[in-house]
CSV table of C-alpha atoms in Angstrom, one decimal:
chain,number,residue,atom,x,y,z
A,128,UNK,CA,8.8,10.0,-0.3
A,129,UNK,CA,6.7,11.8,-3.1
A,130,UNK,CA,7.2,14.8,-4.5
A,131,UNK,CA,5.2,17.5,-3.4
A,132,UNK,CA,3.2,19.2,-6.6
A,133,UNK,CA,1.7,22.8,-6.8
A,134,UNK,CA,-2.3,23.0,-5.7
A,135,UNK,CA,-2.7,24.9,-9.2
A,136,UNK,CA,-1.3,21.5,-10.9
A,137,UNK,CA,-3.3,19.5,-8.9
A,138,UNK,CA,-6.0,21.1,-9.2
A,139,UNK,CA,-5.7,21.0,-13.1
A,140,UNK,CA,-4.9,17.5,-13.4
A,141,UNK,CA,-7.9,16.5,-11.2
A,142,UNK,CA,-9.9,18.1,-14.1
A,143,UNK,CA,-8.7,15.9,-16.7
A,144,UNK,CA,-9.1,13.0,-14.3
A,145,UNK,CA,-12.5,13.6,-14.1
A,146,UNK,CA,-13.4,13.6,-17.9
A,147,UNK,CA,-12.1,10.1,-18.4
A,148,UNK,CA,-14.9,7.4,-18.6
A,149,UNK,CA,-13.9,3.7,-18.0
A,150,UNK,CA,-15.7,0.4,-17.9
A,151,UNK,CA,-17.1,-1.7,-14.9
A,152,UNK,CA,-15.6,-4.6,-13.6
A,153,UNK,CA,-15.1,-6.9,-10.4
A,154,UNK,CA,-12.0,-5.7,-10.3
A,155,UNK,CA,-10.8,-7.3,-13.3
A,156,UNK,CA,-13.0,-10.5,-13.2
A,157,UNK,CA,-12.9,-11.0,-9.6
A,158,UNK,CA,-15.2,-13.3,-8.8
A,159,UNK,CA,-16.8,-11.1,-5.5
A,160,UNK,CA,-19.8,-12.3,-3.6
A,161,UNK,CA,-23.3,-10.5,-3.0
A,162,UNK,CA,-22.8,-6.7,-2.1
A,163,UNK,CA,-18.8,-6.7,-2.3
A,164,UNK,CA,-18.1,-2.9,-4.4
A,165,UNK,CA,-18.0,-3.1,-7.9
A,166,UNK,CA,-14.7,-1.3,-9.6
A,167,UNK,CA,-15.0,1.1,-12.4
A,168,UNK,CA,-11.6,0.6,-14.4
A,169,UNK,CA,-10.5,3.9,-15.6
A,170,UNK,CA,-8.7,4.4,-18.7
A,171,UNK,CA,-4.1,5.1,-18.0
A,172,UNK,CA,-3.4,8.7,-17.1
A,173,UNK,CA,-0.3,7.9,-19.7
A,174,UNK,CA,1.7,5.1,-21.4
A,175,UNK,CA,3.7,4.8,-17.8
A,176,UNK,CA,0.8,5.5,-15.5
A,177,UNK,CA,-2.2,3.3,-14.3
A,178,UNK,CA,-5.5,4.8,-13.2
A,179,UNK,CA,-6.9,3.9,-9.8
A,180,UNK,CA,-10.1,2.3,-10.0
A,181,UNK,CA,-13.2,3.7,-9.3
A,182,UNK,CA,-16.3,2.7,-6.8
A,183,UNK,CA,-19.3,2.7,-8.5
A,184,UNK,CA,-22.3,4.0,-6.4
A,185,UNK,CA,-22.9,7.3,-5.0
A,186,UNK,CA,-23.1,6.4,-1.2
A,187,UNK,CA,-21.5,9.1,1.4
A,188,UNK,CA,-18.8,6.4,1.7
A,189,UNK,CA,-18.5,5.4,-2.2
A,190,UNK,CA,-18.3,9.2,-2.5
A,191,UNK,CA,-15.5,10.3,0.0
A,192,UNK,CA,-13.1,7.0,-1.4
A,193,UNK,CA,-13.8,8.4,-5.0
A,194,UNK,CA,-12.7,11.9,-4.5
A,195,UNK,CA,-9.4,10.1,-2.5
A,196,UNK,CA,-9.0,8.3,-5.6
A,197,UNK,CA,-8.9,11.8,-7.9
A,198,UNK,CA,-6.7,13.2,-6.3
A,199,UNK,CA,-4.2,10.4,-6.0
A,200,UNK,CA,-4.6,10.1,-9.8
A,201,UNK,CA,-3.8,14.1,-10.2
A,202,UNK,CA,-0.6,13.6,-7.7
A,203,UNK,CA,0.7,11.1,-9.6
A,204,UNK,CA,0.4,12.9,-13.1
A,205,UNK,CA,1.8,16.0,-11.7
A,206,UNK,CA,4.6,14.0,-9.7
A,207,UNK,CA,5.5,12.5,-13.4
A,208,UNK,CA,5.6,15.3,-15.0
A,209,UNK,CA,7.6,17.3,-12.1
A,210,UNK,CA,10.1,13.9,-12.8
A,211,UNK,CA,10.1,14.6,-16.4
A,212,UNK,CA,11.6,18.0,-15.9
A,213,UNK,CA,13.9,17.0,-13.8
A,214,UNK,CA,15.4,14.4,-15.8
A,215,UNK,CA,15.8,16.7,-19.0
A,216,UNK,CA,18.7,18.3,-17.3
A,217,UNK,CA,20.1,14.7,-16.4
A,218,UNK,CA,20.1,11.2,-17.0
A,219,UNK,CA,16.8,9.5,-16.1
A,220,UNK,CA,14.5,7.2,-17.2
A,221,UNK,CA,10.9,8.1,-15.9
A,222,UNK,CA,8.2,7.7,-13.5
A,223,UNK,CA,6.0,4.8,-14.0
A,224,UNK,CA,3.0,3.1,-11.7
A,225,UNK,CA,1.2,0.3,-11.3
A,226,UNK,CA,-1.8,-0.6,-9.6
A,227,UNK,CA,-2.8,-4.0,-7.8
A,228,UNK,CA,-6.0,-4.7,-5.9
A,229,UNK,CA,-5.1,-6.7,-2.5
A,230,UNK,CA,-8.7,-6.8,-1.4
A,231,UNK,CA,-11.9,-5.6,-3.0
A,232,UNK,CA,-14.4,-6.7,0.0
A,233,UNK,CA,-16.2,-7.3,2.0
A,234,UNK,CA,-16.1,-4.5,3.9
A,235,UNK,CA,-12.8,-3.1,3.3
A,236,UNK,CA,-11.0,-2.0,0.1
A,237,UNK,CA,-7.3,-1.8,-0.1
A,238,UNK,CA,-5.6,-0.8,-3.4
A,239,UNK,CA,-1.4,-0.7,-3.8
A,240,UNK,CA,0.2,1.9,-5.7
A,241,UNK,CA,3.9,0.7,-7.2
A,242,UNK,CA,6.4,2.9,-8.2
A,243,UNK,CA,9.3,2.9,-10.3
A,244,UNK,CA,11.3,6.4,-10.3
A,245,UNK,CA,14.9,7.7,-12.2
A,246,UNK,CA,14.8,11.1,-12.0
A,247,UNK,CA,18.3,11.6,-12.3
A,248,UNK,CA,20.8,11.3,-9.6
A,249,UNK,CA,22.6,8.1,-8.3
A,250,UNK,CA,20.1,5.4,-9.2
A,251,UNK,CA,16.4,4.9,-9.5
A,252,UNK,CA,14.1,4.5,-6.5
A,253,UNK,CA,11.0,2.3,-6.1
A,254,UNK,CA,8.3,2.2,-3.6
A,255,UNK,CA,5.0,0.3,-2.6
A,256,UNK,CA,2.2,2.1,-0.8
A,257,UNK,CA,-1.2,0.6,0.4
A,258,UNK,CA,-4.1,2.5,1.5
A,259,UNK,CA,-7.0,0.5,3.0
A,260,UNK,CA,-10.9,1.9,3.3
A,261,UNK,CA,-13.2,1.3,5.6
A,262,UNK,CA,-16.4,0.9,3.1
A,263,UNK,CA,-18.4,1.4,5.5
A,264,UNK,CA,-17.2,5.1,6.3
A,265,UNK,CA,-15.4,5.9,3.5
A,266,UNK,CA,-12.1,6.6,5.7
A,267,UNK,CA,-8.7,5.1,5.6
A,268,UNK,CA,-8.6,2.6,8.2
A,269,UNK,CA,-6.9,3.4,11.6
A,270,UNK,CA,-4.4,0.8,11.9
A,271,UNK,CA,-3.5,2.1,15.9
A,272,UNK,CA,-6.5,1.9,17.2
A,273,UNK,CA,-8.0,-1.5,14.9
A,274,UNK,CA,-4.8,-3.4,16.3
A,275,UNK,CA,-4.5,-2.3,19.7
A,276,UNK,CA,-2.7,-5.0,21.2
A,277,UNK,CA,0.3,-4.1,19.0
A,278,UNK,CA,1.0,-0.5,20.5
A,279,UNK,CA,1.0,1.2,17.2
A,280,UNK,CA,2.2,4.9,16.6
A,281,UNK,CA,1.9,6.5,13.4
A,282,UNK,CA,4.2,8.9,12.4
A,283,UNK,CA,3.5,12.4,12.8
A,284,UNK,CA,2.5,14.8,10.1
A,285,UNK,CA,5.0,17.0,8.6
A,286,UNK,CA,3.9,20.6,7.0
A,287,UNK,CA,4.1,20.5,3.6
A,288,UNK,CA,3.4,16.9,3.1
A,289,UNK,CA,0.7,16.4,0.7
A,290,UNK,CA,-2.8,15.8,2.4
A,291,UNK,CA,-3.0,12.4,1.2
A,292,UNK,CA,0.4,11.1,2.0
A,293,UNK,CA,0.1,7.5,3.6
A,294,UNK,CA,2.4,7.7,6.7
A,295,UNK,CA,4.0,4.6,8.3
A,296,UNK,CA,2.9,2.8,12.1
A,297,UNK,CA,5.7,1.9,14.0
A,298,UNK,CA,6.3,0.2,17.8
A,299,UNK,CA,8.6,-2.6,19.4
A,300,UNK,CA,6.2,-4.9,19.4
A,301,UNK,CA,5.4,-4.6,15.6
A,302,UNK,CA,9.3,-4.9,14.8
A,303,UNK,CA,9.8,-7.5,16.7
A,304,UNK,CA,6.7,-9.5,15.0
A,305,UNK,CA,8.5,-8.6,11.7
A,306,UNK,CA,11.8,-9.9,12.3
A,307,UNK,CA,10.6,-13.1,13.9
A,308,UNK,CA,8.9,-14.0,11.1
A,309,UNK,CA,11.4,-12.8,8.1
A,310,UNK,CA,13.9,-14.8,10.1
A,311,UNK,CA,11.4,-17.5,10.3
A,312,UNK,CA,10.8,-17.6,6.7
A,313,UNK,CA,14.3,-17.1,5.1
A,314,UNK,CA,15.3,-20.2,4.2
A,315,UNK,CA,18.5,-19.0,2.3
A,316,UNK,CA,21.0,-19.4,4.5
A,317,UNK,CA,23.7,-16.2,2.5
A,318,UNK,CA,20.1,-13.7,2.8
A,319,UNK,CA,19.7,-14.9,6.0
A,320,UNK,CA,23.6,-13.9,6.9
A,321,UNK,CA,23.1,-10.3,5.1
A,322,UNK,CA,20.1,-9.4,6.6
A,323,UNK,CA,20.8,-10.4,10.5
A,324,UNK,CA,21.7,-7.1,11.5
A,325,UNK,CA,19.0,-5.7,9.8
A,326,UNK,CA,16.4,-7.9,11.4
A,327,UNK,CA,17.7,-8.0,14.6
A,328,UNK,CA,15.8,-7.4,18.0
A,329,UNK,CA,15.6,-4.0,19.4
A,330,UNK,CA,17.7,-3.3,22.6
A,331,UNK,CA,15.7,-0.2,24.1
A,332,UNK,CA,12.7,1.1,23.9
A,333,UNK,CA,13.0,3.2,20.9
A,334,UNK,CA,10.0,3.0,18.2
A,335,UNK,CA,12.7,1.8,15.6
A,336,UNK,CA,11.5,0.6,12.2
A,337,UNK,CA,8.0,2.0,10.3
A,338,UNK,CA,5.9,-0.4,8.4
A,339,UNK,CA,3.1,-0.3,6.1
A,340,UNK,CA,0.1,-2.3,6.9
A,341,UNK,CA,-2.8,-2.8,5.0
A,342,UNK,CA,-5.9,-5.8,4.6
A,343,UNK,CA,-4.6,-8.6,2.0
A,344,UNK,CA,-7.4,-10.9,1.0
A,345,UNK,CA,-4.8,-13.0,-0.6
A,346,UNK,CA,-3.3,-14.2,2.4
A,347,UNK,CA,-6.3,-13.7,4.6
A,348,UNK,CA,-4.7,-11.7,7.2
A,349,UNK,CA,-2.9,-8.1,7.8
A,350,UNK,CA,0.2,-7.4,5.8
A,351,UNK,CA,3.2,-6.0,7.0
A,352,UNK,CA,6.0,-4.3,5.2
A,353,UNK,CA,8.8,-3.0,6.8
A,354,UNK,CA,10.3,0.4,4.9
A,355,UNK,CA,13.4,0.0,4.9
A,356,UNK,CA,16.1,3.0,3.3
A,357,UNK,CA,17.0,2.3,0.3
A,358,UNK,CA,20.5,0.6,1.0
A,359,UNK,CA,19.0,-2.5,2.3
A,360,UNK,CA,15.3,-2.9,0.9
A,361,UNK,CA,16.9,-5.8,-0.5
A,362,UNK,CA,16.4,-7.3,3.6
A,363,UNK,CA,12.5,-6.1,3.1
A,364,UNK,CA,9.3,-8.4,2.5
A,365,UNK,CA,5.7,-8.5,3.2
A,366,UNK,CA,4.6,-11.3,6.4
A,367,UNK,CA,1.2,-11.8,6.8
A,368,UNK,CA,-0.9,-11.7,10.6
A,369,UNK,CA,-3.1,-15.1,11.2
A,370,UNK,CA,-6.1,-14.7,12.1
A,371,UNK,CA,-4.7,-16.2,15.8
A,372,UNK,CA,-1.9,-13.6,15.5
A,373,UNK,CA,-5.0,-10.8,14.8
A,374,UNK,CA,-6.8,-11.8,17.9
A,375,UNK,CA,-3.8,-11.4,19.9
A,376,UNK,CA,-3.1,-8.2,18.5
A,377,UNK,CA,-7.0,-7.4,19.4
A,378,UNK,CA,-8.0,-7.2,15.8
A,379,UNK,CA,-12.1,-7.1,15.6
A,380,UNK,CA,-13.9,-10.2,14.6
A,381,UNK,CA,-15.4,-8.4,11.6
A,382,UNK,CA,-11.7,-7.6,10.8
A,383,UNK,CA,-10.5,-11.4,10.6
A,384,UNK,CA,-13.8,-12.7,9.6
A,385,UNK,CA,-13.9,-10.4,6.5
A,386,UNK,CA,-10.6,-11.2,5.6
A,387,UNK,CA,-10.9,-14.8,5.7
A,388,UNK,CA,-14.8,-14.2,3.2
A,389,UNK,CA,-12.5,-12.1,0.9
A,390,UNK,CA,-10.0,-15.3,0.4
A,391,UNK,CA,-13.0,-17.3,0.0
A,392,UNK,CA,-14.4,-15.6,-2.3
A,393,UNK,CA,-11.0,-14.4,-4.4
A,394,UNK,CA,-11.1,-10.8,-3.8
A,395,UNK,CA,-7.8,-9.7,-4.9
A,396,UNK,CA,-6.0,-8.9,-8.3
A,397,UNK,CA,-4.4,-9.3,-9.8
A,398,UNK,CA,-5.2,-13.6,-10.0
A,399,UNK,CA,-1.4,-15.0,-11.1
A,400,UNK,CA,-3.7,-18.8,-10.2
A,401,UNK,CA,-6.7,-17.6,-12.4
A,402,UNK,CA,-4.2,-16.5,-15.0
A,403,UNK,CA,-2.2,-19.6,-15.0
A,404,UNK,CA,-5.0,-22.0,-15.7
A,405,UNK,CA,-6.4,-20.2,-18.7
């Protein structure tokens, strides 16, 4: 979980966020069709820390993402810097994040923020958060009530948490879905034997695991991340939903028919295939 930062630090560092001019982009050469959003790349908030991206426009929705987007930037300056002070009294190595783009349209947006954290203590942390928009609306999508069929609950708020905290959706149904298809995919067989009790079905009616879940033009379907303490992320991976898989969990058709344009069309970054053949 984040650290939580001071309102007078984020209030400062969404100040400096806002002086910074950047250039405009398809999200770094993406080749987007008619109307998907065009990115504004923002110059790094430091050596260790990528900028979100921008919308450019100045719709209601464009608007509303954009001011989400300063104030994830000022959270993770101040979250660096609280970092930095902690680790001068103690062995550490830094705060550092990345950005990558799993889907820049149509319709929906959804940007992943990786970090890579040693603030002192027993050993580093790292985490992988995805936030998905509704560019119609501007708003984070719903992921309880867009895949109903699932039985979603998403964890409650807890005071103190910062307002734009991303929490986790949880139910049976979703864990089983998880583990049948990690244990589907693991083809080594020593993984497979470490992870077994980690994957395996729940016995009562407990909510269990929490997930992330966010819209991956990639792999033209709904991710799914289980997140996992720390002691066995190594059992963790992302599965994707097909598009039969969102029906049955009563995805909408504009859902799994946007999804399969942004794969068309190549709307994610960043492009390891575009890279490799240049």
């Amino acid at each position: 979980m984040k650290m939580i930062t001071s309102a007078a630090m984020v209030a400062l560092m969404l100040g400096l966020a806002a002086c910074g001019q950047g250039t405009t982009s398809r999200a770094e050469g993406l080749a987007g069709a008619a109307g998907d959003p065009i990115l504004v790349e923002k110059p790094r908030l430091s050596a260790d820390i990528e900028a979100m991206p921008r919308l450019s426009g100045d719709s209601p929705a464009i608007v509303r993402i954009n001011a989400e987007l300063d104030r994830l930037d000022a959270t993770a300056v101040a979250d660096a810097g609280e970092c930095g002070r902690m680790a001068d009294s103690q062995e550490g190595d830094g705060w550092t994040r990345t950005i990558t783009r799993p889907m820049t349209g149509p319709a929906y947006l959804t940007l992943r923020e990786h970090l890579e954290i040693f603030c002192g203590g027993a050993y580093p942390s790292t985490s992988q958060t995805p936030i998905t928009w509704d560019l119609s609306t501007g708003e984070r999508v719903n992921w309880v009530a867009l895949l109903p069929g699932l039985g979603l609950v998403q964890d409650q708020a807890e005071e103190g948490i910062p307002t734009d905290y991303v929490y986790n959706v949880r139910s049976p149904r979703l864990e089983t879905l998880y583990e049948r298809k990690m244990l589907a995919e693991a083809t080594d067989a020593e993984r497979r034997e470490a992870c077994q009790d980690v994957w395996k079905p729940l016995t009562d009616d407990e909510l269990g695991q929490g997930f992330r879940v966010w819209a991956d033009a990639e792999h033209g379907g709904v991710a799914i991340d289980a997140d996992y303490a720390h002691v066995v992320q190594a059992c963790g991976g992302t599965v994707y939903l097909t598009a039969d898989e969102m029906r049955e969990a009563g995805a909408p058709a504009a859902l799994i028919d946007a999804l399969a344009a942004g794969k068309t069309a190549g709307n994610w970054a960043p492009r390891e295939d575009a890279e490799a053949a240049e």
